[in-house]
Amino acid sequence: MKKITLYRMILTTLCFTSLFSCTKLNEEPVSILDPKQYFKTEADAEASVMGIYGLLANADFYGRRLTMVLQLLGDDIDIADIGTQSSRIQLNSFTHDASNQDLLAVWKTAYLGIGAANAAIDGIPAVTMNEAKKSALIAEARLLRALYYYHLVQLFGDIPYISEFVSDPSKVIAISKTPAAKVYDNIIADCEYAIANLPNTYANNNKARPSKGAAQTLLASVYMVLKKWDDAAKMAEAVINDANKYQYALVKDYNSLWDADLGFQTEHVWVVDFLGGITGENASNQDYTAPMTGVRDADMLGWSVIVPSNGVYASFSDQDYRKKISFLTETPVKGVMTPYQKWKWPRIHTAKWCLHPGANAGADGSDSDIKHVIFRYAEVLLMAAEAINESKGGPTEKAYSYINAVRARARYTPAGVQNFPADLTVGMTQADFRKAVQEERRVELAFEWKRWYDIKRWGQVVEAFTRQGAYESQPKVKDFHALMPIPQDEIARNNNLLPQNPGY
Amino acid sequence: MITPITKTVGKGLLLFSLMSMTAPNVFAQSQLKITGKVTSPAGEPLAGVTVQIKGAKNGTVTDVSGNYQIIAKDIDVLIFSLVGREKAEIAVDKKDHINLVLQESSSLMDEVVVVGYGTQKKSNLTGAVAAVDGKTLNKRIATNPTQLLQGRMPGLRVTQGSGEAGNENVNLQVRGLGSYGASSAPLVIVDGIPGSLENLNPQAIENITVLKDAASAAIYGARAANGVILVTTKQGKSGKAQLSYDYNVGITKASALPDLVYNSVDYMSLYNQAAKNSGITNANSFFSQEMIDAYKNATDKTLYPDFNWLDAVFKTVPVQTHNLSLSGGANGTNYNVILGYVDQPDIMIGTSFKKYNLQLNLNSKINDRISFGSSITLNYGDRKYPRNGAEDQFLSTISQSPLYGPVLPDGSGRYTSRAYPFQSPNKNPVAVAENAFTRLNNYFMQGNIFVNIKLLDGLEWKTSGGLTYGFTKNYTNKPVINQYMWQAKPDALPARQLDVGGQGLEVTDDNNVYPVGYTQLTYDKSFGDHNLKVLAGTQTEYNKAQKLFGSRLQFPNKDLLELDGGGAGQQSNSGITNEWSLRSYYGRLNYDYKGKYLLEGNARYDASSRFPENRKWAFFPSVSAGWKISDEAFFGEQLKETVNEVKLRASIGTLGNQNIGNYPYQTVYSSAFAYPFEENLQQGARQVAMANEQIKWESTRVLDFGFDLGFWNNKLTASFDWYNKVTSDILSSSTAFPSYIGLTAPTVNYGTLRNRGIELGLQYREKIGEVSLTLNGNIQANRNKVIKYGAERISGNTITREGLPYGSFYLLESVGIFRSKEEVANSPKQQVPAQPGYLKFADVDGDNMVDNNDRVVVPGAFPDFDYSFNATAVWKNFDFTAFFFGSQGQKIFVSEWGIVPFRQGGTFTREWMDAWTPENPNASLPIVGLDNSPAANNVRTASTFFLKDGSFLRLKNIQIGYSLPQSTLSKAGISGLRVYFAADNLLTFSKFPGLDPERGVSSSGGATSGRYVTHPQNKVFAFGANITF
């Protein structure tokens, strides 16, 4: 009896023990996609391109960090709440150094975007699918890559150019910087491929995905930076000539550009789309532009960080409808309309994002529905006008017509059409016209993260901050400030990125 | 009831019969039935005492009441023995009733210690092992048993981060910081299976062992690099059922709180000074004389209070603990069931913890060859806390001023925002506590069974399997709450909404399933003077963790606490699964010659799913040896009377660590990057991190030398260890991977850390008259050093550089206060342009300018040493214990609220009343300023000014107990009743200002640097009673 029990137990235990060996030692990820399952179908190809956008529509890029850096560097934006993070104060006052966390975040996010784009560009060709669709997806990825580099090269100058997906880091871990000129060449090549392969439009007037027109606009903008005026004019006019095809036009009312609930608008050439009420993971789909520019302790619950520089408000003509739309001088505090003098930070604010961040935005306007503008049609017109003036030695009839179209739209108000700003009249010198276009860009595109790149390419960085009557006086600004320092953290990882940009 | 061994053990019975037959003359002697009771010196009954007749093999054991019964002859001698007690021999001498008091054993060396996959006689140990029994642990009262380990075992550093109920944030570290990449937490084994300490009932713990060196821990190779903590739960003992009930109530309050100024007039005048110092000129940003007078001359203190916010948030609360246990055994089956309940309101409002625990242990002998057993732990924790946590509540409290209370004085129940428009305090902490909370329901189940089969003489086969299942449900509630101005009219609009980090309800389900099993053979045999013990086994384990998250935004009211209560318009969800698995083969060989020369070898061969195919498996060997010099002939009997025990130990071995992200070598694409186009989110995917196909095990090599000494027949014992622990190939995120590659850096094997230190444990026992006295002392000192790291990394206030302790302080040196304009002019240029009253920082590099290059490495990242001292005295029915714990040499960098005045306009500690002003140029403290003013920025510069000495010595616990005399109790049918009074954290000696110096370790592993406002430890005055039927 006892023996039987013993054998039974031994047998039972053996059976039980044999269960142990079932454990497999190869755990495959189940909720994250396995590369083996990847790049097989059209849907994979599509998802790989969508994956690039998560870094564009991201709190570290168009949702705050990139746009904030560009605004702070510009002479039209200042900081109201001086208690904000010191990295911002440093950028605004040009006391930043290579350890600036905002610059590092922009750098990292742009390169993550480039990495995602490279993965798509290298992976999609293997997928079996409609060839035209395939090329369009590759073109989309290449244009996104071009956009990331467009920001990097303008901010930092010479930078490492990564042209393909890195599967063996040792090959690139010690590379040196690529000269800016070479980076621009690559951006141009990507734009040209995109122009050849992107569709003219997408369904539902979707402007978040770049069309052929968006690619041409980006390329025009690159040529403007490079002062290739002929090419720039050609490219901008190509967009203008095909505006109907791309469904581009100026909207009637300048004010409607700033209402997030209106969705995609005809004036949008290419936008970064945020969807309110949903907080994405890894900072994707997070937008803080409205509270960053909104009024502290007012009903809109803003944070009063980013405000127009002191001199900017006065520099706009009181007759200009765009002044009323671009600036915020009063807002309800506890239900009572309160002038800016009585706000916690008694400064005039910018009104473009904080007033209508969309129905789904949070109480303070964060996580908005805003479609942040990469390019809008008014800028295309102004680029064309500027490029023609430079390439032809003076304004042509077309150049006048482009700038006057922008001015004419500004005359529209809901209360009726005003006389201001009047059309520019024929007969201006090249220098006068140049000045007029520059001024038009400043007013029309005020606070829209264009100003820093503009004063940079016009060679006005030092002048803008140190001249008598500067909108924002920063006596410390020197020529070297036109380029930002390569992040120290990155140099620590690869010493071959030295030398640092001069001055830092 | 008595259970003679002869009845249950068949063989014994047979033997007894044979003896009886071959020795017929024994019957000539008169047989006696002897009864009696065995107790401890404190009068507690001792169960399980073996009572034997000298020279015979049979005997009996005492039952739970300490009673026994045995048949013997009047010329016999009875031997009473119990592990941990002195053996006693008593001649029967015609007595039929023998009561006996068994003294605690002075020979600790006879104790049996739990080691990996088995037990070992303490005297035969060759590795570095420390142990403590449950009784010692439970001298303190705690809901989380992890807290009780503090100071009990040299080599194990226990840091309790806070006193917060259900979130004590206890950090365990064996012999220093072992890794900065992978986890540096020790492995916890409960009843042979990887488990959880915090989910146990402290009362259910029989004993705890810590395996510190490679030799003792290598058998757990795969997960042992940071030491192993072995927990054994209480088993039932044979005898009649014993029911016992334990009750404890602890009056709990904060161990320390800062002395803050809550006099409104004092507050307003220093605030005005700070505003003036900050260069504020707008008269509307000052408290006007009218406002100050309103408070100064107030007749109605409800409208113009001196409101003490600390009193509103910190309370004295009763913590109650109930334990009901039933244990006993019959016919070879023993059981022990403990039901525990803890009701722990926290000293901070809005926080509470309830713990329900059931421990069920069962073991049974089927016959003399087969035994099996099982233990089951069920635990339910119900924790509620303000959703931003204790620190946020604490800083919000300090950011308030005494000018107003949490709710409006008009009785409307509306929450206050502030008194005057220019004030800008943080969240109203009372409003948060009452509305915006997280509720964490944690369900935990661990069950395991084992079967032990004696295959042959000395050969045993043990198999054990267990399953752990954990489920956590987390509700985070973010309601919309309005805050009003202090004296707002009934129809006034809200001043602002309570910032609770968004709005809506978030619900998260986490579940974790972890099956594990092992099977092993042991062979234990002596060949003459050669003793051999061999163990070989295999273990396999698998873990799957899943998470499901959902949220909705719009809720009609704040009391709807399920997702369906909210509108489906704005909702989001996510889910993830992670898996890993391990398989191992392990073995151990023990050999000794006459118990004098000891040798042990351990080895483990492990495979982890976290590594690529060709690097999955790794081998972790160790070897250790011991020499009992005192057993040598040359040692001499003379010497042995003084030094009765001398043992030398040495060990060396390698341990592994694989506790990192789950898929470091596989290229994975994440789809968590959805991009919105209009109303829809589009599925986007991208590769997130660079995979590293070369990744392998992190390894730790430990060299250990130690000795054990016993004096005067073990009246004084000492155990000493020196160790050198080197962790190399540390698994961490690459610091040499540029971001331009476009992927997050891979996990790589890079870096070496060294921990070197000593541990000393002393015990002294003495009996003076009727007083038995036990003194214990422990000291441990560890030195951490980065051997290989790559380029130095400065992170915040710390630096990691080769040759320094990991994460050392890196700060400007504060060298006093600028007393005059002349001093400013004659000093190096400061970062914030200096003014009289500002702090002065040293220009270390001599360039006449203070900048980041003047930062210096300041020692104090880790303590120089930790120590503890315990005294126990027993006199008649009284018992007394005092336990001191101390830590020396650690510095703590504290910042922000509570230590910096006027953070968010909040109040300040009293010492700031002596801040610098032109009229008070010799003040002890620098100038005060409001947030972001140059004055405040100067003071808040990361410098040694806020680097505080975190050394402390505290009376951790004191307890006095009285056991009612047996004679009184037996009439009431009670077999034991003890009442006691205890106090925790009664006295603290420390230079740390205001708050508790005992606080959490840095999450990065280096120096402790963070906000001042940590939830303090608790001071507890407890009363308890234990009754046994």
Short mmCIF file of N, CA and C in Angstrom, two decimals, chain A residues 2 6 9-10 13-14 16-17 20 23-33 35 38-39 47-48 50-51 53 55 57 83 108 111-112 115-116 160 162 165-166 169 172-173 175 206 208-209 264 272-273 275 277 282 285 334 360 371 490 493-494, chain B residues 367-370 451 453 455 461 463-465 493-494 517-519 540-542 570 576-577 579-581 583 607 609 613 616 663 666-669 672-673 675-679 682-687 690 734-742 932:
data_model
loop_
_atom_site.label_atom_id
_atom_site.label_comp_id
_atom_site.label_asym_id
_atom_site.label_seq_id
_atom_site.Cartn_x
_atom_site.Cartn_y
_atom_site.Cartn_z
N LYS A 2 1.81 1.27 0.94
CA LYS A 2 2.68 2.44 1.05
C LYS A 2 3.49 2.63 -0.22
N LEU A 6 3.74 5.68 -2.87
CA LEU A 6 5.02 6.28 -3.23
C LEU A 6 5.15 6.39 -4.74
N MET A 9 2.88 8.95 -6.21
CA MET A 9 3.35 10.32 -5.99
C MET A 9 4.48 10.66 -6.95
N ILE A 10 5.39 9.69 -7.09
CA ILE A 10 6.52 9.94 -7.98
C ILE A 10 6.02 10.22 -9.40
N THR A 13 4.27 13.57 -9.60
CA THR A 13 5.22 14.67 -9.57
C THR A 13 5.96 14.78 -10.90
N LEU A 14 6.29 13.63 -11.45
CA LEU A 14 6.97 13.64 -12.75
C LEU A 14 6.13 14.32 -13.80
N PHE A 16 3.83 16.45 -13.31
CA PHE A 16 3.75 17.86 -12.97
C PHE A 16 5.03 18.59 -13.41
N THR A 17 6.16 17.93 -13.13
CA THR A 17 7.44 18.53 -13.47
C THR A 17 7.58 18.74 -14.97
N PHE A 20 6.91 21.97 -16.57
CA PHE A 20 7.86 23.09 -16.49
C PHE A 20 8.53 23.35 -17.83
N THR A 23 7.80 26.11 -20.82
CA THR A 23 8.16 27.52 -20.94
C THR A 23 9.05 27.73 -22.16
N LYS A 24 8.60 28.59 -23.02
CA LYS A 24 9.44 28.91 -24.17
C LYS A 24 10.32 30.08 -23.78
N LEU A 25 11.49 30.08 -24.30
CA LEU A 25 12.41 31.15 -23.92
C LEU A 25 12.47 32.26 -24.96
N ASN A 26 11.62 32.14 -25.96
CA ASN A 26 11.59 33.20 -26.97
C ASN A 26 10.29 33.97 -26.84
N GLU A 27 10.36 35.10 -26.18
CA GLU A 27 9.16 35.91 -26.06
C GLU A 27 9.13 36.92 -27.19
N GLU A 28 8.07 36.82 -27.98
CA GLU A 28 7.93 37.78 -29.07
C GLU A 28 7.01 38.90 -28.60
N PRO A 29 7.34 40.12 -28.96
CA PRO A 29 6.47 41.22 -28.57
C PRO A 29 5.07 41.02 -29.15
N VAL A 30 4.03 41.24 -28.36
CA VAL A 30 2.68 41.05 -28.90
C VAL A 30 1.91 42.35 -29.09
N SER A 31 2.18 43.35 -28.27
CA SER A 31 1.39 44.57 -28.44
C SER A 31 2.18 45.63 -29.18
N ILE A 32 3.41 45.32 -29.49
CA ILE A 32 4.17 46.22 -30.34
C ILE A 32 4.47 45.43 -31.61
N LEU A 33 4.53 46.11 -32.71
CA LEU A 33 4.63 45.39 -33.98
C LEU A 33 6.01 44.79 -34.16
N PRO A 35 8.99 43.51 -36.47
CA PRO A 35 9.46 43.87 -37.80
C PRO A 35 9.24 42.75 -38.83
N TYR A 38 6.40 43.27 -40.52
CA TYR A 38 6.33 44.61 -41.04
C TYR A 38 6.75 44.77 -42.49
N PHE A 39 6.32 45.85 -43.11
CA PHE A 39 6.62 46.14 -44.51
C PHE A 39 6.27 44.99 -45.42
N ALA A 47 1.09 52.97 -42.78
CA ALA A 47 1.32 53.21 -41.34
C ALA A 47 2.73 53.72 -41.09
N SER A 48 3.70 53.24 -41.85
CA SER A 48 5.07 53.70 -41.64
C SER A 48 5.20 55.18 -41.98
N MET A 50 2.57 57.32 -41.73
CA MET A 50 1.83 57.99 -40.65
C MET A 50 2.70 58.13 -39.40
N GLY A 51 3.55 57.12 -39.20
CA GLY A 51 4.43 57.13 -38.02
C GLY A 51 5.36 58.33 -38.00
N TYR A 53 4.51 61.35 -38.89
CA TYR A 53 3.75 62.55 -38.51
C TYR A 53 3.65 62.73 -37.01
N LEU A 55 5.72 62.77 -34.92
CA LEU A 55 6.79 63.62 -34.40
C LEU A 55 6.65 65.07 -34.85
N ALA A 57 3.34 66.44 -35.37
CA ALA A 57 2.23 66.86 -34.51
C ALA A 57 2.57 66.41 -33.10
N GLY A 83 8.77 83.91 -14.86
CA GLY A 83 8.98 82.72 -14.03
C GLY A 83 9.01 81.45 -14.86
N LYS A 108 16.54 66.48 -31.19
CA LYS A 108 16.19 65.06 -31.04
C LYS A 108 14.93 64.70 -31.81
N TYR A 111 15.42 64.59 -35.55
CA TYR A 111 16.14 63.40 -36.00
C TYR A 111 15.32 62.12 -35.81
N LEU A 112 14.47 62.09 -34.80
CA LEU A 112 13.57 60.93 -34.68
C LEU A 112 12.65 60.89 -35.89
N GLY A 115 14.61 59.68 -38.76
CA GLY A 115 14.78 58.23 -38.64
C GLY A 115 13.54 57.49 -39.11
N ALA A 116 12.37 57.99 -38.68
CA ALA A 116 11.12 57.35 -39.09
C ALA A 116 10.92 57.49 -40.60
N PRO A 160 24.89 66.71 -39.06
CA PRO A 160 25.04 65.38 -39.69
C PRO A 160 23.82 65.10 -40.58
N ILE A 162 21.76 62.34 -42.34
CA ILE A 162 21.56 60.89 -42.35
C ILE A 162 20.61 60.59 -43.51
N PHE A 165 18.12 54.68 -43.44
CA PHE A 165 17.81 54.11 -42.15
C PHE A 165 19.05 53.45 -41.57
N VAL A 166 19.36 53.76 -40.32
CA VAL A 166 20.59 53.26 -39.71
C VAL A 166 20.32 51.91 -39.06
N PRO A 169 24.70 51.16 -36.33
CA PRO A 169 25.09 52.48 -35.81
C PRO A 169 26.58 52.76 -35.92
N VAL A 172 27.78 55.26 -38.47
CA VAL A 172 27.50 56.71 -38.41
C VAL A 172 27.85 57.32 -37.06
N ILE A 173 28.27 56.48 -36.12
CA ILE A 173 28.43 56.94 -34.74
C ILE A 173 29.52 57.99 -34.61
N ILE A 175 30.54 60.05 -37.37
CA ILE A 175 30.61 60.89 -38.57
C ILE A 175 30.79 62.37 -38.21
N ASN A 206 -7.89 67.53 -47.54
CA ASN A 206 -6.93 67.28 -46.46
C ASN A 206 -5.60 67.96 -46.77
N ALA A 208 -3.27 68.27 -44.36
CA ALA A 208 -2.25 67.80 -43.42
C ALA A 208 -1.25 66.90 -44.13
N ARG A 209 -1.69 66.28 -45.23
CA ARG A 209 -0.76 65.51 -46.04
C ARG A 209 -0.32 66.41 -47.19
N PHE A 264 -9.81 72.39 -42.25
CA PHE A 264 -8.90 72.74 -43.36
C PHE A 264 -9.50 73.90 -44.14
N VAL A 272 -0.03 71.18 -39.92
CA VAL A 272 0.14 70.08 -38.97
C VAL A 272 -1.16 69.99 -38.19
N ASP A 273 -1.79 68.83 -38.27
CA ASP A 273 -3.14 68.68 -37.75
C ASP A 273 -3.11 68.16 -36.32
N LEU A 275 -5.70 67.09 -33.02
CA LEU A 275 -7.08 66.73 -32.74
C LEU A 275 -7.31 66.88 -31.25
N GLY A 277 -8.83 67.06 -27.34
CA GLY A 277 -9.46 66.14 -26.42
C GLY A 277 -8.79 64.80 -26.33
N ASN A 282 3.60 59.63 -26.03
CA ASN A 282 4.92 60.14 -26.39
C ASN A 282 4.84 61.56 -26.94
N ASN A 285 0.39 64.49 -30.81
CA ASN A 285 -0.93 65.12 -30.79
C ASN A 285 -1.13 66.05 -29.59
N LYS A 334 -13.03 86.67 -14.92
CA LYS A 334 -14.22 86.41 -14.11
C LYS A 334 -15.47 87.00 -14.77
N ASN A 360 -12.89 70.94 -28.94
CA ASN A 360 -12.44 69.81 -28.13
C ASN A 360 -11.23 70.13 -27.26
N LYS A 371 -4.97 73.53 -36.54
CA LYS A 371 -4.14 73.05 -37.62
C LYS A 371 -3.02 74.07 -37.79
N GLU A 490 24.87 66.05 -27.57
CA GLU A 490 25.15 65.34 -28.82
C GLU A 490 26.65 65.31 -29.09
N ARG A 493 28.39 62.72 -27.25
CA ARG A 493 28.23 61.38 -27.81
C ARG A 493 29.06 61.20 -29.07
N ASN A 494 29.39 62.26 -29.73
CA ASN A 494 30.22 62.17 -30.93
C ASN A 494 31.07 63.44 -31.04
N ASN B 367 3.16 9.65 4.53
CA ASN B 367 3.77 8.57 5.28
C ASN B 367 5.21 8.97 5.56
N ASP B 368 6.02 8.07 6.02
CA ASP B 368 7.35 8.48 6.43
C ASP B 368 8.23 8.85 5.24
N ARG B 369 7.76 8.63 4.05
CA ARG B 369 8.56 8.98 2.88
C ARG B 369 8.04 10.21 2.14
N ILE B 370 6.76 10.40 2.22
CA ILE B 370 6.17 11.46 1.39
C ILE B 370 5.55 12.53 2.27
N VAL B 451 5.96 18.89 -2.95
CA VAL B 451 5.92 17.47 -2.61
C VAL B 451 7.35 17.05 -2.35
N ILE B 453 9.71 13.74 -1.53
CA ILE B 453 9.70 12.28 -1.50
C ILE B 453 11.09 11.78 -1.13
N LEU B 455 13.46 9.18 -1.60
CA LEU B 455 13.61 8.07 -2.53
C LEU B 455 14.43 6.95 -1.90
N TRP B 461 13.68 13.98 -3.07
CA TRP B 461 13.26 14.64 -4.30
C TRP B 461 12.17 15.63 -3.94
N THR B 463 9.71 18.80 -5.24
CA THR B 463 9.17 19.52 -6.39
C THR B 463 8.19 20.56 -5.88
N SER B 464 8.31 21.74 -6.43
CA SER B 464 7.42 22.79 -5.97
C SER B 464 6.95 23.63 -7.15
N GLY B 465 5.72 24.02 -7.08
CA GLY B 465 5.17 24.87 -8.14
C GLY B 465 4.36 25.99 -7.51
N LEU B 493 -18.23 85.08 -9.21
CA LEU B 493 -17.74 84.04 -10.11
C LEU B 493 -16.50 83.40 -9.49
N PRO B 494 -16.22 82.16 -9.89
CA PRO B 494 -15.03 81.51 -9.34
C PRO B 494 -13.77 82.28 -9.70
N GLY B 517 8.11 27.05 -11.25
CA GLY B 517 8.20 25.73 -10.66
C GLY B 517 9.64 25.27 -10.61
N TYR B 518 9.96 24.44 -9.62
CA TYR B 518 11.28 23.85 -9.61
C TYR B 518 11.20 22.42 -9.10
N THR B 519 12.16 21.64 -9.49
CA THR B 519 12.23 20.28 -8.99
C THR B 519 13.70 19.98 -8.71
N THR B 540 11.94 26.82 -13.75
CA THR B 540 11.47 27.54 -14.93
C THR B 540 10.44 28.57 -14.49
N GLU B 541 10.43 29.71 -15.12
CA GLU B 541 9.48 30.75 -14.75
C GLU B 541 9.10 31.60 -15.96
N TYR B 542 7.94 32.19 -15.86
CA TYR B 542 7.39 32.96 -16.98
C TYR B 542 6.56 34.08 -16.40
N GLN B 570 -15.64 62.05 -25.87
CA GLN B 570 -14.19 62.17 -25.79
C GLN B 570 -13.65 61.08 -24.90
N ILE B 576 -1.49 47.05 -23.43
CA ILE B 576 -0.18 46.50 -23.77
C ILE B 576 0.07 45.21 -22.99
N THR B 577 0.85 44.34 -23.58
CA THR B 577 1.28 43.11 -22.91
C THR B 577 2.78 43.00 -22.99
N GLU B 579 6.02 40.21 -21.89
CA GLU B 579 6.32 38.88 -21.36
C GLU B 579 7.82 38.67 -21.24
N TRP B 580 8.21 37.84 -20.30
CA TRP B 580 9.58 37.37 -20.24
C TRP B 580 9.59 35.99 -19.61
N SER B 581 10.67 35.26 -19.81
CA SER B 581 10.76 33.94 -19.19
C SER B 581 12.21 33.60 -18.90
N ARG B 583 14.79 30.10 -17.67
CA ARG B 583 14.92 28.68 -17.33
C ARG B 583 16.31 28.48 -16.74
N ALA B 607 19.00 30.80 -18.49
CA ALA B 607 18.67 31.37 -19.80
C ALA B 607 17.55 32.37 -19.64
N SER B 609 14.81 35.09 -21.72
CA SER B 609 14.19 35.46 -23.02
C SER B 609 14.63 36.84 -23.47
N GLU B 613 19.53 34.64 -29.13
CA GLU B 613 19.71 33.18 -29.11
C GLU B 613 21.08 32.75 -28.60
N LYS B 616 21.67 33.79 -24.74
CA LYS B 616 20.63 33.54 -23.74
C LYS B 616 21.20 32.92 -22.47
N TYR B 663 12.38 43.51 -24.48
CA TYR B 663 12.76 43.09 -25.83
C TYR B 663 13.97 43.88 -26.35
N GLN B 666 15.38 42.76 -29.83
CA GLN B 666 14.50 42.63 -30.98
C GLN B 666 14.10 44.01 -31.49
N THR B 667 14.11 44.16 -32.78
CA THR B 667 13.67 45.41 -33.39
C THR B 667 12.16 45.45 -33.30
N VAL B 668 11.63 46.43 -32.62
CA VAL B 668 10.18 46.48 -32.50
C VAL B 668 9.64 47.79 -33.06
N TYR B 669 8.47 47.69 -33.63
CA TYR B 669 7.78 48.86 -34.13
C TYR B 669 6.66 49.20 -33.18
N ALA B 672 2.16 53.40 -31.34
CA ALA B 672 1.59 54.38 -30.43
C ALA B 672 1.78 55.81 -30.94
N PHE B 673 1.91 55.98 -32.24
CA PHE B 673 2.15 57.31 -32.78
C PHE B 673 1.06 57.68 -33.77
N TYR B 675 -1.58 59.56 -35.82
CA TYR B 675 -1.60 60.93 -36.30
C TYR B 675 -3.02 61.30 -36.71
N PRO B 676 -3.49 62.41 -36.20
CA PRO B 676 -4.87 62.76 -36.49
C PRO B 676 -5.04 63.46 -37.84
N PHE B 677 -5.91 62.94 -38.66
CA PHE B 677 -6.33 63.67 -39.85
C PHE B 677 -7.79 63.97 -39.66
N GLU B 678 -8.11 65.22 -39.47
CA GLU B 678 -9.49 65.60 -39.20
C GLU B 678 -10.01 64.86 -38.00
N GLU B 679 -11.09 64.13 -38.14
CA GLU B 679 -11.73 63.57 -36.97
C GLU B 679 -11.17 62.21 -36.57
N GLN B 682 -5.12 58.24 -37.38
CA GLN B 682 -4.62 57.25 -38.32
C GLN B 682 -3.57 56.41 -37.60
N GLN B 683 -3.65 55.14 -37.86
CA GLN B 683 -2.65 54.27 -37.28
C GLN B 683 -1.28 54.58 -37.87
N GLY B 684 -0.36 54.96 -37.02
CA GLY B 684 1.00 55.18 -37.49
C GLY B 684 1.93 54.24 -36.76
N ALA B 685 3.01 53.88 -37.37
CA ALA B 685 3.94 52.97 -36.70
C ALA B 685 5.36 53.36 -37.03
N ARG B 686 6.24 53.20 -36.06
CA ARG B 686 7.65 53.39 -36.37
C ARG B 686 8.50 52.63 -35.37
N GLN B 687 9.69 52.35 -35.79
CA GLN B 687 10.64 51.71 -34.87
C GLN B 687 11.07 52.76 -33.86
N MET B 690 16.76 51.54 -31.08
CA MET B 690 17.73 50.68 -31.74
C MET B 690 17.85 49.39 -30.92
N SER B 734 22.65 53.34 -23.92
CA SER B 734 23.95 53.80 -24.39
C SER B 734 24.08 55.31 -24.25
N THR B 735 25.21 55.75 -23.68
CA THR B 735 25.44 57.19 -23.58
C THR B 735 26.33 57.66 -24.72
N ALA B 736 26.63 56.73 -25.64
CA ALA B 736 27.50 57.09 -26.75
C ALA B 736 26.75 57.00 -28.06
N PHE B 737 25.46 57.14 -28.02
CA PHE B 737 24.62 56.94 -29.19
C PHE B 737 23.98 58.27 -29.57
N PRO B 738 24.50 58.91 -30.61
CA PRO B 738 23.98 60.24 -30.94
C PRO B 738 22.50 60.20 -31.34
N SER B 739 21.76 61.26 -31.04
CA SER B 739 20.34 61.27 -31.42
C SER B 739 20.14 61.39 -32.91
N TYR B 740 21.18 61.87 -33.63
CA TYR B 740 20.93 62.05 -35.07
C TYR B 740 20.72 60.73 -35.79
N ILE B 741 21.03 59.63 -35.12
CA ILE B 741 20.76 58.33 -35.73
C ILE B 741 19.26 58.14 -35.92
N GLY B 742 18.49 58.85 -35.13
CA GLY B 742 17.05 58.88 -35.39
C GLY B 742 16.28 57.80 -34.67
N ASN B 932 11.35 84.09 -8.90
CA ASN B 932 11.93 84.58 -10.13
C ASN B 932 12.57 85.96 -10.03
#
